[in-house]
Amino acid sequence: MVDDQSRSETPASGLTVVVVGATGNVGTSVVRALSEEPAVGSILGLARRPCHLSVAKTRWACVDVGDPQANLESHLRGADAVINLAWLFQPTHNPVTTWRTNVTGSMRVFDAVGAAEVPVLVHASSVGAYSPGPKDRFVDESWPTHGWPEAAYCREKAYLERVLDAFEEQHPLVRVVRMRPGFLFKRESASEQRRLFAGPLLPQHLARPSLLPAVPDIPGLRFQALHTDDAADAYRRAVLRPVHGAFNLAADPVIDAKELAGLLRARAVRLPLPPLRNALAAAWHLHLVPASPQLFDAVLRLPLLDTTRARTELDWTPQYSATDALTEFLHGLQEVAGADTAPLAPRIPGGRARELVTGVGRRP
């Protein structure tokens, strides 16, 4: 399906950038960051559902990368850079569906980049692409990218790393950049992320400080967060600078149970892992939560990222701390925040009842 919607006049000069998957948490921030960049003349945002967001220099088109009939090359021809962000997190109970969009769809994007002779490809990889790693030190971009094979998200991100290895050999004139961020949060993503990972049974008011008496302190609960706008700034810089390869993206401090407890004015309580993991597995199998226990296992094994390369070669510095990003996200949960795109809508038609009826963790 193609539905080209011009939302603004685009300047005749400057770089043309196509953002694939432009309406979600990362995509909306990337489009805005590019729109504010003088060197960028026009932006084409591609998404599988119509978008009515008004952003300077930007027009929109409906394209589903998971559709083998989609003519991606026609949208990419003439572009100076393509940023590939398209991704499905659900249905977690049907990994074949996510594979078709996330892996096969991304491969279609890569092939279209090559066929359209686009000189720059920036791909959204993830900390989830990394093999299990340490929680007491930081790893650079040379850490193995074999993922945690039991989690679909990690399998897919790791597989695409191998696909890009082959793509770079076949297309040596294309400058390929791989972004590997930690967990990305902003206020406008709160409702989407609640739907994707917690599901309809989470009372959003519980995100308010002082309402949760305790935060579970379990082995391996140490991860890195980043404000989505800071990640978008790194994508912008990767388009403009003659860099290639992988870049870790994260902000300080490392988030653990103590940091979470401080944000929620709760106390950290040391708990054994098996009962919590078993409860999550039972809830997932009963379709009460969308996030799979395998993804939970992966989070506990993700390495901590050294961001030296991004800070030096991209001259990139996060403007928000990790706790700033999480605080903004928690406020967004309380306020049922969102944005005027299908993924970021604060509420979906039919509300939480529709989420239950259509199957938690079963639908794209």
Short mmCIF file of C-alpha atoms in Angstrom, two decimals:
data_model
loop_
_atom_site.label_atom_id
_atom_site.label_comp_id
_atom_site.label_asym_id
_atom_site.label_seq_id
_atom_site.Cartn_x
_atom_site.Cartn_y
_atom_site.Cartn_z
CA MET A 1 0.00 0.00 0.00
CA VAL A 2 1.30 3.44 -0.90
CA ASP A 3 -0.32 6.64 0.32
CA ASP A 4 2.05 9.55 -0.17
CA GLN A 5 1.00 12.43 2.08
CA SER A 6 2.85 15.72 1.66
CA ARG A 7 2.78 17.57 4.99
CA SER A 8 5.07 20.48 4.19
CA GLU A 9 7.05 22.10 1.42
CA THR A 10 10.57 20.70 1.22
CA PRO A 11 13.57 22.86 0.36
CA ALA A 12 15.16 22.33 -3.05
CA SER A 13 18.66 21.99 -1.60
CA GLY A 14 20.22 19.89 1.12
CA LEU A 15 20.40 16.18 1.86
CA THR A 16 17.42 13.91 1.28
CA VAL A 17 16.98 11.36 4.05
CA VAL A 18 14.50 8.48 4.12
CA VAL A 19 13.50 7.20 7.56
CA VAL A 20 11.97 3.71 7.47
CA GLY A 21 9.78 3.11 10.50
CA ALA A 22 9.40 6.83 11.17
CA THR A 23 6.37 6.94 13.47
CA GLY A 24 7.46 5.07 16.59
CA ASN A 25 9.48 5.97 19.67
CA VAL A 26 12.79 6.39 17.82
CA GLY A 27 11.43 7.37 14.42
CA THR A 28 9.55 10.45 15.60
CA SER A 29 12.62 11.73 17.42
CA VAL A 30 14.89 11.04 14.44
CA VAL A 31 12.57 12.85 12.04
CA ARG A 32 12.44 15.90 14.32
CA ALA A 33 16.22 15.90 14.79
CA LEU A 34 16.73 15.79 11.01
CA SER A 35 14.13 18.51 10.42
CA GLU A 36 16.14 20.89 12.63
CA GLU A 37 19.41 20.15 10.81
CA PRO A 38 20.29 22.85 8.22
CA ALA A 39 22.20 20.36 6.07
CA VAL A 40 19.05 18.26 5.57
CA GLY A 41 16.76 19.54 2.84
CA SER A 42 13.98 16.95 2.84
CA ILE A 43 12.81 13.91 4.80
CA LEU A 44 10.58 11.05 3.68
CA GLY A 45 9.05 9.11 6.55
CA LEU A 46 7.89 5.59 5.75
CA ALA A 47 5.51 3.64 7.99
CA ARG A 48 3.01 0.83 7.55
CA ARG A 49 0.12 2.99 8.82
CA PRO A 50 -0.86 6.54 7.76
CA CYS A 51 0.77 9.40 9.65
CA HIS A 52 -0.71 12.85 10.25
CA LEU A 53 2.19 14.30 12.23
CA SER A 54 3.30 17.71 10.94
CA VAL A 55 7.09 18.10 10.88
CA ALA A 56 9.08 20.65 8.86
CA LYS A 57 10.69 19.38 5.63
CA THR A 58 8.85 16.06 6.01
CA ARG A 59 6.41 14.12 3.89
CA TRP A 60 5.00 10.67 4.61
CA ALA A 61 4.23 7.50 2.73
CA CYS A 62 2.61 4.22 3.78
CA VAL A 63 4.88 1.24 3.10
CA ASP A 64 4.91 -2.10 4.90
CA VAL A 65 8.44 -3.54 4.73
CA GLY A 66 6.94 -6.92 5.64
CA ASP A 67 4.97 -6.92 2.37
CA PRO A 68 6.97 -8.65 -0.38
CA GLN A 69 5.05 -6.60 -2.97
CA ALA A 70 6.12 -3.25 -1.47
CA ASN A 71 8.16 -1.22 -3.95
CA LEU A 72 10.78 0.09 -1.54
CA GLU A 73 13.31 0.98 -4.21
CA SER A 74 11.03 3.64 -5.71
CA HIS A 75 10.90 5.45 -2.34
CA LEU A 76 14.67 5.25 -1.79
CA ARG A 77 15.88 6.29 -5.23
CA GLY A 78 17.59 9.67 -5.08
CA ALA A 79 18.08 9.59 -1.31
CA ASP A 80 21.40 10.60 0.23
CA ALA A 81 20.85 8.40 3.28
CA VAL A 82 18.42 5.78 4.59
CA ILE A 83 17.81 5.21 8.30
CA ASN A 84 16.22 1.82 8.97
CA LEU A 85 14.18 1.74 12.18
CA ALA A 86 11.17 -0.44 11.25
CA TRP A 87 10.47 -3.07 13.90
CA LEU A 88 7.64 -5.16 15.35
CA PHE A 89 7.81 -6.16 19.03
CA GLN A 90 4.55 -8.08 18.90
CA PRO A 91 3.12 -10.66 18.47
CA THR A 92 5.49 -12.28 20.96
CA HIS A 93 3.52 -15.52 20.69
CA ASN A 94 4.12 -15.70 16.94
CA PRO A 95 7.82 -15.10 16.21
CA VAL A 96 7.32 -16.02 12.54
CA THR A 97 5.35 -12.79 12.11
CA THR A 98 8.00 -10.61 13.73
CA TRP A 99 10.73 -12.38 11.73
CA ARG A 100 8.94 -11.55 8.47
CA THR A 101 8.92 -7.86 9.26
CA ASN A 102 12.04 -7.43 11.35
CA VAL A 103 14.46 -9.67 9.48
CA THR A 104 13.00 -10.28 6.03
CA GLY A 105 11.64 -6.72 5.92
CA SER A 106 14.99 -5.23 6.89
CA MET A 107 16.68 -7.34 4.24
CA ARG A 108 14.29 -5.85 1.70
CA VAL A 109 15.31 -2.39 2.88
CA PHE A 110 19.00 -3.27 2.54
CA ASP A 111 18.44 -4.69 -0.96
CA ALA A 112 16.53 -1.55 -1.96
CA VAL A 113 19.38 0.62 -0.64
CA GLY A 114 21.77 -1.29 -2.87
CA ALA A 115 19.51 -1.23 -5.92
CA ALA A 116 18.77 2.49 -5.52
CA GLU A 117 22.48 3.21 -5.02
CA VAL A 118 21.93 5.10 -1.78
CA PRO A 119 25.37 6.02 -0.41
CA VAL A 120 24.58 5.83 3.32
CA LEU A 121 22.66 3.24 5.36
CA VAL A 122 22.16 3.74 9.11
CA HIS A 123 20.59 0.70 10.78
CA ALA A 124 19.02 0.43 14.22
CA SER A 125 20.74 -2.48 15.88
CA SER A 126 20.59 -2.77 19.68
CA VAL A 127 22.30 -3.78 22.87
CA GLY A 128 20.09 -6.84 22.38
CA ALA A 129 22.32 -7.95 19.50
CA TYR A 130 25.21 -8.55 21.90
CA SER A 131 26.06 -11.90 23.38
CA PRO A 132 25.72 -12.18 27.17
CA GLY A 133 28.33 -10.04 28.87
CA PRO A 134 29.58 -8.57 32.12
CA LYS A 135 27.59 -6.40 34.52
CA ASP A 136 30.63 -5.06 36.37
CA ARG A 137 32.51 -3.47 33.44
CA PHE A 138 31.80 -1.98 30.03
CA VAL A 139 32.30 -3.59 26.61
CA ASP A 140 33.07 -1.83 23.33
CA GLU A 141 31.69 -2.53 19.86
CA SER A 142 34.01 -5.51 19.35
CA TRP A 143 31.97 -7.64 21.81
CA PRO A 144 30.39 -10.62 19.97
CA THR A 145 26.94 -10.02 18.49
CA HIS A 146 25.26 -13.42 18.75
CA GLY A 147 22.41 -12.22 20.97
CA TRP A 148 20.54 -14.33 23.51
CA PRO A 149 19.18 -17.05 21.19
CA GLU A 150 16.07 -17.86 23.24
CA ALA A 151 14.64 -14.33 22.85
CA ALA A 152 13.14 -13.50 19.44
CA TYR A 153 14.16 -9.83 19.68
CA CYS A 154 17.80 -10.73 20.28
CA ARG A 155 17.84 -13.45 17.62
CA GLU A 156 16.51 -11.02 15.06
CA LYS A 157 18.89 -8.19 15.94
CA ALA A 158 21.88 -10.56 15.92
CA TYR A 159 20.88 -12.15 12.61
CA LEU A 160 20.71 -8.73 10.96
CA GLU A 161 24.26 -8.04 12.11
CA ARG A 162 25.35 -11.01 9.98
CA VAL A 163 23.20 -9.83 7.08
CA LEU A 164 24.90 -6.42 7.23
CA ASP A 165 28.31 -8.10 7.25
CA ALA A 166 27.42 -9.67 3.90
CA PHE A 167 25.82 -6.47 2.61
CA GLU A 168 28.99 -4.48 3.27
CA GLU A 169 31.04 -6.98 1.28
CA GLN A 170 28.60 -6.85 -1.63
CA HIS A 171 28.21 -3.04 -1.55
CA PRO A 172 31.61 -1.57 -0.63
CA LEU A 173 30.56 1.92 -1.79
CA VAL A 174 27.72 2.12 0.76
CA ARG A 175 28.72 3.61 4.10
CA VAL A 176 27.02 1.41 6.70
CA VAL A 177 26.49 2.52 10.30
CA ARG A 178 24.99 0.33 13.03
CA MET A 179 23.56 1.96 16.14
CA ARG A 180 23.48 -0.20 19.28
CA PRO A 181 21.61 1.75 21.96
CA GLY A 182 20.51 0.70 25.40
CA PHE A 183 16.86 1.06 26.46
CA LEU A 184 15.24 4.15 24.95
CA PHE A 185 12.64 6.24 26.77
CA LYS A 186 10.80 9.54 26.39
CA ARG A 187 7.54 10.93 27.67
CA GLU A 188 5.66 10.38 24.40
CA SER A 189 6.63 6.69 24.25
CA ALA A 190 5.08 5.81 27.60
CA SER A 191 1.69 4.54 26.43
CA GLU A 192 3.18 2.58 23.53
CA GLN A 193 5.76 0.92 25.76
CA ARG A 194 3.11 0.11 28.36
CA ARG A 195 1.12 -1.69 25.63
CA LEU A 196 4.17 -3.46 24.22
CA PHE A 197 5.80 -4.70 27.40
CA ALA A 198 3.42 -4.49 30.38
CA GLY A 199 0.03 -4.93 28.77
CA PRO A 200 -3.47 -3.74 29.71
CA LEU A 201 -3.46 -5.01 33.31
CA LEU A 202 -0.82 -2.56 34.55
CA PRO A 203 -2.44 0.34 36.45
CA GLN A 204 -0.45 3.32 35.14
CA HIS A 205 -0.94 5.26 38.37
CA LEU A 206 1.40 2.77 40.07
CA ALA A 207 4.27 4.49 38.27
CA ARG A 208 3.81 7.40 40.64
CA PRO A 209 6.54 7.70 43.30
CA SER A 210 5.55 6.50 46.77
CA LEU A 211 2.82 4.13 45.53
CA LEU A 212 5.18 1.18 45.07
CA PRO A 213 6.60 0.14 48.45
CA ALA A 214 9.48 -1.95 47.06
CA VAL A 215 11.52 -2.68 43.95
CA PRO A 216 12.79 -6.25 43.49
CA ASP A 217 16.58 -6.48 43.56
CA ILE A 218 17.39 -9.57 41.53
CA PRO A 219 20.68 -10.90 40.15
CA GLY A 220 21.59 -9.33 36.82
CA LEU A 221 19.23 -6.35 37.08
CA ARG A 222 21.69 -3.76 35.76
CA PHE A 223 21.00 -2.03 32.45
CA GLN A 224 21.56 1.23 30.59
CA ALA A 225 18.96 3.74 29.48
CA LEU A 226 19.00 6.72 27.14
CA HIS A 227 16.58 9.48 26.21
CA THR A 228 15.25 8.83 22.72
CA ASP A 229 16.08 12.38 21.62
CA ASP A 230 19.74 11.76 22.50
CA ALA A 231 19.72 8.61 20.39
CA ALA A 232 18.15 10.62 17.55
CA ASP A 233 20.98 13.14 17.77
CA ALA A 234 23.47 10.30 17.28
CA TYR A 235 21.56 9.13 14.18
CA ARG A 236 21.66 12.68 12.80
CA ARG A 237 25.39 12.88 13.35
CA ALA A 238 25.92 9.49 11.71
CA VAL A 239 24.21 10.76 8.55
CA LEU A 240 26.40 13.86 8.39
CA ARG A 241 29.82 12.52 9.42
CA PRO A 242 31.99 10.14 7.33
CA VAL A 243 31.84 7.36 9.92
CA HIS A 244 31.03 3.70 9.53
CA GLY A 245 30.65 0.62 11.70
CA ALA A 246 28.95 0.18 15.07
CA PHE A 247 28.32 2.71 17.82
CA ASN A 248 27.21 1.96 21.38
CA LEU A 249 24.76 4.52 22.78
CA ALA A 250 23.90 4.90 26.48
CA ALA A 251 23.78 7.49 29.24
CA ASP A 252 24.95 7.47 32.83
CA PRO A 253 24.26 6.20 35.43
CA VAL A 254 23.79 2.46 35.07
CA ILE A 255 20.27 1.61 36.24
CA ASP A 256 19.92 -1.02 38.97
CA ALA A 257 17.43 -1.76 41.73
CA LYS A 258 18.87 0.99 43.92
CA GLU A 259 18.45 3.62 41.18
CA LEU A 260 14.92 2.43 40.42
CA ALA A 261 14.02 2.49 44.10
CA GLY A 262 15.29 6.04 44.33
CA LEU A 263 13.16 7.14 41.37
CA LEU A 264 10.05 5.56 42.86
CA ARG A 265 10.82 6.52 46.47
CA ALA A 266 10.68 2.86 47.34
CA ARG A 267 13.17 0.47 48.84
CA ALA A 268 15.14 -2.23 47.06
CA VAL A 269 14.37 -5.72 48.36
CA ARG A 270 16.65 -8.61 47.46
CA LEU A 271 14.59 -11.43 45.98
CA PRO A 272 15.48 -14.78 44.40
CA LEU A 273 15.12 -14.89 40.64
CA PRO A 274 13.19 -18.18 40.04
CA PRO A 275 9.84 -17.17 41.62
CA LEU A 276 9.72 -13.88 39.68
CA ARG A 277 10.71 -15.54 36.44
CA ASN A 278 8.16 -18.31 36.94
CA ALA A 279 5.41 -15.76 37.62
CA LEU A 280 6.27 -13.85 34.45
CA ALA A 281 6.32 -17.07 32.41
CA ALA A 282 2.91 -18.07 33.74
CA ALA A 283 1.46 -14.62 33.00
CA TRP A 284 2.87 -14.69 29.47
CA HIS A 285 1.54 -18.17 28.71
CA LEU A 286 -1.88 -17.05 29.98
CA HIS A 287 -1.72 -13.96 27.72
CA LEU A 288 -1.83 -11.59 30.67
CA VAL A 289 1.40 -9.77 29.73
CA PRO A 290 2.95 -9.29 26.25
CA ALA A 291 6.66 -9.42 27.20
CA SER A 292 8.05 -12.95 27.05
CA PRO A 293 10.07 -14.56 29.86
CA GLN A 294 12.86 -15.12 27.32
CA LEU A 295 13.18 -11.35 26.83
CA PHE A 296 13.37 -10.98 30.61
CA ASP A 297 16.18 -13.57 30.63
CA ALA A 298 18.00 -11.59 27.95
CA VAL A 299 17.79 -8.32 29.90
CA LEU A 300 19.52 -9.96 32.84
CA ARG A 301 22.38 -11.04 30.57
CA LEU A 302 22.96 -7.92 28.46
CA PRO A 303 26.43 -6.40 28.76
CA LEU A 304 27.06 -2.82 29.81
CA LEU A 305 28.11 -0.57 26.91
CA ASP A 306 31.23 1.54 26.55
CA THR A 307 30.21 4.62 24.54
CA THR A 308 33.70 6.05 23.94
CA ARG A 309 33.51 5.62 20.17
CA ALA A 310 30.25 7.57 19.84
CA ARG A 311 31.55 10.34 22.08
CA THR A 312 34.80 10.72 20.12
CA GLU A 313 33.96 9.96 16.48
CA LEU A 314 30.43 11.40 16.50
CA ASP A 315 31.30 14.12 19.03
CA TRP A 316 28.12 12.93 20.78
CA THR A 317 27.20 13.65 24.39
CA PRO A 318 23.81 12.77 25.91
CA GLN A 319 21.90 15.82 27.10
CA TYR A 320 19.79 13.73 29.49
CA SER A 321 20.98 11.32 32.16
CA ALA A 322 19.57 7.81 32.26
CA THR A 323 17.54 8.76 35.33
CA ASP A 324 16.22 11.85 33.50
CA ALA A 325 14.98 9.61 30.68
CA LEU A 326 13.32 7.17 33.08
CA THR A 327 11.75 9.97 35.11
CA GLU A 328 10.26 11.50 31.97
CA PHE A 329 8.94 8.07 30.95
CA LEU A 330 7.35 7.50 34.37
CA HIS A 331 5.65 10.90 34.19
CA GLY A 332 4.41 9.91 30.75
CA LEU A 333 2.89 6.75 32.19
CA GLN A 334 1.06 8.71 34.84
CA GLU A 335 -0.24 11.20 32.27
CA VAL A 336 -1.12 8.56 29.61
CA ALA A 337 1.18 10.46 27.28
CA GLY A 338 1.61 9.84 23.58
CA ALA A 339 1.83 11.50 20.18
CA ASP A 340 -0.18 11.80 16.98
CA THR A 341 1.04 8.62 15.30
CA ALA A 342 -0.47 5.13 15.32
CA PRO A 343 2.29 3.52 17.44
CA LEU A 344 2.49 6.39 19.95
CA ALA A 345 -1.25 7.01 20.33
CA PRO A 346 -2.02 7.54 24.03
CA ARG A 347 -5.10 5.35 23.69
CA ILE A 348 -6.19 2.91 20.99
CA PRO A 349 -9.80 2.50 19.84
CA GLY A 350 -11.59 0.26 22.31
CA GLY A 351 -9.00 0.96 25.01
CA ARG A 352 -7.59 -1.74 27.27
CA ALA A 353 -10.61 -3.96 26.69
CA ARG A 354 -9.61 -4.25 23.03
CA GLU A 355 -6.05 -5.12 24.05
CA LEU A 356 -7.44 -8.04 26.05
CA VAL A 357 -10.00 -9.16 23.47
CA THR A 358 -7.55 -9.12 20.55
CA GLY A 359 -5.00 -11.09 22.56
CA VAL A 360 -2.19 -9.74 24.72
CA GLY A 361 1.07 -10.42 22.94
CA ARG A 362 -0.73 -11.90 19.92
CA ARG A 363 -1.18 -8.99 17.50
CA PRO A 364 1.29 -6.76 15.61
#
